[in-house]
Structure formats: C-alpha cells, structure tokens
Coordinates of N, CA and C in Angstrom, one line a residue:
X168 N -10.6 24.7 40.5 CA -9.5 25.2 40.0 C -8.5 24.1 40.0
X169 N -8.5 23.3 41.0 CA -7.4 22.3 41.2 C -7.6 21.3 40.0
X170 N -9.0 21.0 39.7 CA -9.2 20.0 38.6 C -8.6 20.5 37.4
X171 N -8.7 21.9 37.2 CA -8.3 22.4 36.0 C -6.8 22.9 35.9
X172 N -6.1 22.7 37.0 CA -4.6 22.9 37.2 C -4.6 24.3 37.2
X173 N -5.3 25.3 37.7 CA -5.2 26.8 37.7 C -5.0 27.1 39.0
X174 N -3.9 28.1 39.1 CA -3.4 28.7 40.1 C -3.9 30.2 40.2
X175 N -4.0 30.6 41.7 CA -4.6 31.8 41.8 C -3.8 33.0 41.0
X176 N -2.6 32.9 40.9 CA -1.8 33.7 40.2 C -2.1 33.7 38.8
X177 N -2.4 32.5 38.2 CA -2.7 32.6 36.9 C -3.9 33.3 36.4
X178 N -4.9 32.9 37.2 CA -6.4 33.4 36.9 C -6.1 35.1 37.3
X179 N -5.4 35.4 38.6 CA -5.3 36.9 38.7 C -4.7 37.6 37.5
X180 N -3.8 37.0 36.8 CA -3.2 37.7 35.6 C -4.4 37.9 34.4
X181 N -5.1 36.9 34.3 CA -6.0 36.9 33.4 C -7.0 38.1 33.6
X182 N -7.4 38.3 34.8 CA -8.3 39.3 35.2 C -7.7 40.6 35.8
X183 N -6.4 40.7 35.6 CA -5.5 41.9 36.0 C -6.1 42.4 37.4
X184 N -6.0 41.3 38.2 CA -6.2 41.8 39.7 C -5.1 41.1 40.5
X185 N -5.1 41.4 41.8 CA -4.0 40.7 42.8 C -4.4 39.2 43.2
X186 N -3.7 38.5 43.0 CA -3.8 36.9 43.3 C -4.4 36.7 44.8
X187 N -4.1 37.8 45.6 CA -4.7 37.6 47.1 C -6.3 37.8 47.0
X188 N -6.6 38.5 46.1 CA -8.2 38.6 45.8 C -8.8 37.4 45.3
X189 N -8.4 36.6 44.4 CA -8.6 35.4 43.9 C -8.6 34.4 45.1
X190 N -7.8 34.3 46.1 CA -7.9 33.4 47.3 C -9.0 33.9 48.3
X191 N -9.0 35.1 48.5 CA -10.3 35.6 49.3 C -11.7 35.3 48.8
X192 N -11.8 35.5 47.3 CA -12.9 35.0 46.8 C -13.2 33.4 46.9
X193 N -12.1 32.6 46.7 CA -12.3 31.3 46.9 C -12.6 30.6 48.3
X194 N -12.0 31.4 49.3 CA -12.3 31.1 50.8 C -13.6 31.5 51.2
X195 N -14.2 32.5 50.6 CA -15.4 33.1 50.8 C -15.1 34.3 51.9
X196 N -13.9 34.8 52.0 CA -13.7 36.0 52.9 C -14.2 37.1 52.0
X197 N -14.1 37.3 50.8 CA -14.7 38.3 50.1 C -15.7 37.8 48.9
X198 N -16.6 38.6 48.8 CA -17.5 38.2 47.6 C -17.2 39.0 46.4
X199 N -17.7 38.4 45.3 CA -17.4 39.1 44.1 C -18.2 40.7 44.0
X200 N -17.4 41.7 43.6 CA -18.1 42.7 43.7 C -19.4 43.0 42.7
X201 N -20.7 43.5 43.5 CA -21.9 43.4 42.6 C -21.7 44.2 41.5
X202 N -20.9 45.3 41.3 CA -20.9 46.3 40.2 C -20.1 45.6 39.0
X203 N -19.2 44.6 39.2 CA -18.6 43.9 38.1 C -18.7 42.6 38.0
X204 N -19.6 42.2 38.7 CA -19.9 40.6 39.0 C -20.1 39.9 37.7
X205 N -20.7 40.3 36.7 CA -21.1 39.6 35.4 C -19.5 39.5 34.8
X206 N -18.8 40.7 34.7 CA -17.6 40.8 34.1 C -16.7 39.8 34.6
X207 N -16.3 39.6 36.1 CA -15.6 38.8 36.4 C -16.1 37.0 36.3
X208 N -17.5 37.0 36.6 CA -18.0 35.6 36.3 C -17.7 35.2 34.9
X209 N -18.1 35.9 33.9 CA -18.0 35.7 32.4 C -16.5 35.4 32.0
X210 N -15.6 36.3 32.6 CA -14.1 36.0 32.3 C -13.5 34.8 33.0
X211 N -13.9 34.5 34.0 CA -13.5 33.4 34.7 C -14.0 32.1 34.2
X212 N -15.3 32.2 33.9 CA -15.6 31.1 33.1 C -15.1 30.9 31.6
X213 N -15.0 31.8 31.1 CA -14.4 31.8 29.6 C -12.8 31.2 30.0
X214 N -12.3 31.7 31.0 CA -10.9 31.3 31.1 C -10.9 29.8 31.4
X215 N -11.6 29.6 32.4 CA -11.6 27.9 32.9 C -11.9 27.0 31.6
X216 N -12.9 27.5 31.0 CA -13.1 26.5 29.8 C -12.1 26.4 28.8
X217 N -11.4 27.6 28.3 CA -10.5 27.8 27.5 C -9.3 26.6 27.9
X218 N -9.0 26.9 29.3 CA -7.9 26.2 29.6 C -8.2 24.7 29.7
X219 N -9.3 24.3 29.9 CA -9.7 23.0 29.9 C -9.6 22.4 28.5
X220 N -9.8 23.1 27.7 CA -9.8 22.8 26.0 C -8.5 22.9 25.9
X221 N -7.6 23.7 26.0 CA -6.5 24.1 25.7 C -5.4 22.8 26.3
X222 N -5.6 22.5 27.5 CA -4.9 21.3 28.0 C -5.4 20.0 27.9
X223 N -6.2 19.8 27.2 CA -7.0 18.6 27.2 C -7.5 18.0 28.5
X224 N -8.1 18.8 29.1 CA -8.8 18.6 30.5 C -10.2 18.5 30.3
X225 N -10.9 18.5 29.0 CA -12.2 18.4 29.0 C -12.8 17.2 29.6
X226 N -12.1 16.0 29.4 CA -12.6 14.8 30.0 C -12.8 15.0 31.6
X227 N -11.8 15.5 32.1 CA -12.0 15.9 33.7 C -13.3 16.5 34.0
X228 N -13.4 17.6 33.0 CA -14.8 18.5 33.6 C -16.1 17.5 32.9
X229 N -15.8 16.8 31.9 CA -16.9 16.0 31.5 C -17.6 14.8 32.8
X230 N -16.2 14.2 33.3 CA -16.4 13.2 34.5 C -17.0 14.1 35.6
X231 N -16.8 15.0 35.8 CA -16.9 15.7 37.2 C -18.1 16.2 37.2
X232 N -18.8 16.8 35.8 CA -20.1 17.2 35.8 C -21.2 16.5 35.1
X233 N -20.6 15.5 34.5 CA -21.5 14.5 33.4 C -21.8 15.3 32.1
X234 N -20.9 16.1 31.6 CA -21.0 16.7 30.3 C -20.8 15.6 28.9
X235 N -21.2 15.7 27.8 CA -21.0 15.1 26.8 C -19.6 15.9 26.2
X236 N -19.1 15.1 25.2 CA -17.8 15.8 24.7 C -18.1 17.0 23.8
X237 N -17.2 17.7 23.6 CA -17.5 19.1 22.7 C -18.4 19.8 23.2
X238 N -18.7 20.2 24.4 CA -19.5 21.0 25.1 C -18.9 22.3 25.4
X239 N -18.2 23.0 25.1 CA -17.5 24.1 25.5 C -18.3 25.3 25.9
X240 N -19.7 25.5 25.2 CA -20.5 26.6 25.4 C -21.2 26.0 26.7
X241 N -21.6 24.8 26.8 CA -22.1 24.2 27.9 C -21.4 24.4 29.2
X242 N -20.1 24.0 29.0 CA -19.2 24.1 30.2 C -19.2 25.8 30.6
X243 N -18.8 26.6 29.6 CA -19.1 28.2 30.1 C -20.4 28.3 30.7
X244 N -21.6 28.0 30.3 CA -22.9 28.4 30.9 C -23.0 27.6 32.2
X245 N -22.3 26.4 32.4 CA -22.4 25.8 33.8 C -21.6 26.5 34.7
X246 N -20.4 26.7 34.3 CA -19.6 27.6 35.1 C -20.1 28.9 35.9
X247 N -20.8 29.5 34.9 CA -21.5 30.8 35.3 C -22.5 30.7 35.9
X248 N -23.3 29.7 35.8 CA -24.5 29.5 36.7 C -24.2 28.9 38.0
X249 N -22.9 28.0 38.2 CA -22.4 27.5 39.3 C -21.9 28.8 40.2
X250 N -21.4 29.6 39.5 CA -20.8 30.8 40.3 C -21.8 31.8 40.6
X251 N -22.8 31.9 40.1 CA -23.9 32.9 40.5 C -24.9 32.3 41.4
X252 N -24.8 31.1 41.5 CA -25.6 30.3 42.6 C -27.1 29.9 42.0

C-alpha cells in the first residue's frame, strides 16, 4: 500500500469499513472474514490496480513485480493471488 500511496482510511472508505480493520488485516491481528473473503480481496485488488493506473504508478508495480506495461488485468490477478496465498 505504501508503494501505491494508499492509506488505511482511503481503502476503508472504498470498502465501507472501519480504518482500524484495515490496520488489523495489514498487521495480521485479524484475518479476512472467510464468508466475505472473495468480496474484499477482489475489491481491494481492483482499487489498488485502479489507483496505480489513475496516479501513473504502474511503473512502480511493473518494477516491483516485473510486469510488462499495460497489464491492468494481470496486476489485479496478481494482487488477488498474492492476498490469497
């Protein structure tokens, strides 16, 4: 999230949840709920990919993960895979 310049508050607003929950997920204190796991993972992934695209941060992701340019869907898929382990 630091690479994409996203705060817990910004992501929480997107997901309509409390920012402290984002913090707990990031630190591992809480796990994503099994019941809504796919919902959160997909929406977080889409938000981060859109954020990268909107703010011209694709190069940061490209450099970080070794992606080719213009690979929005690959970025989303990778983030989903990364988050699901």
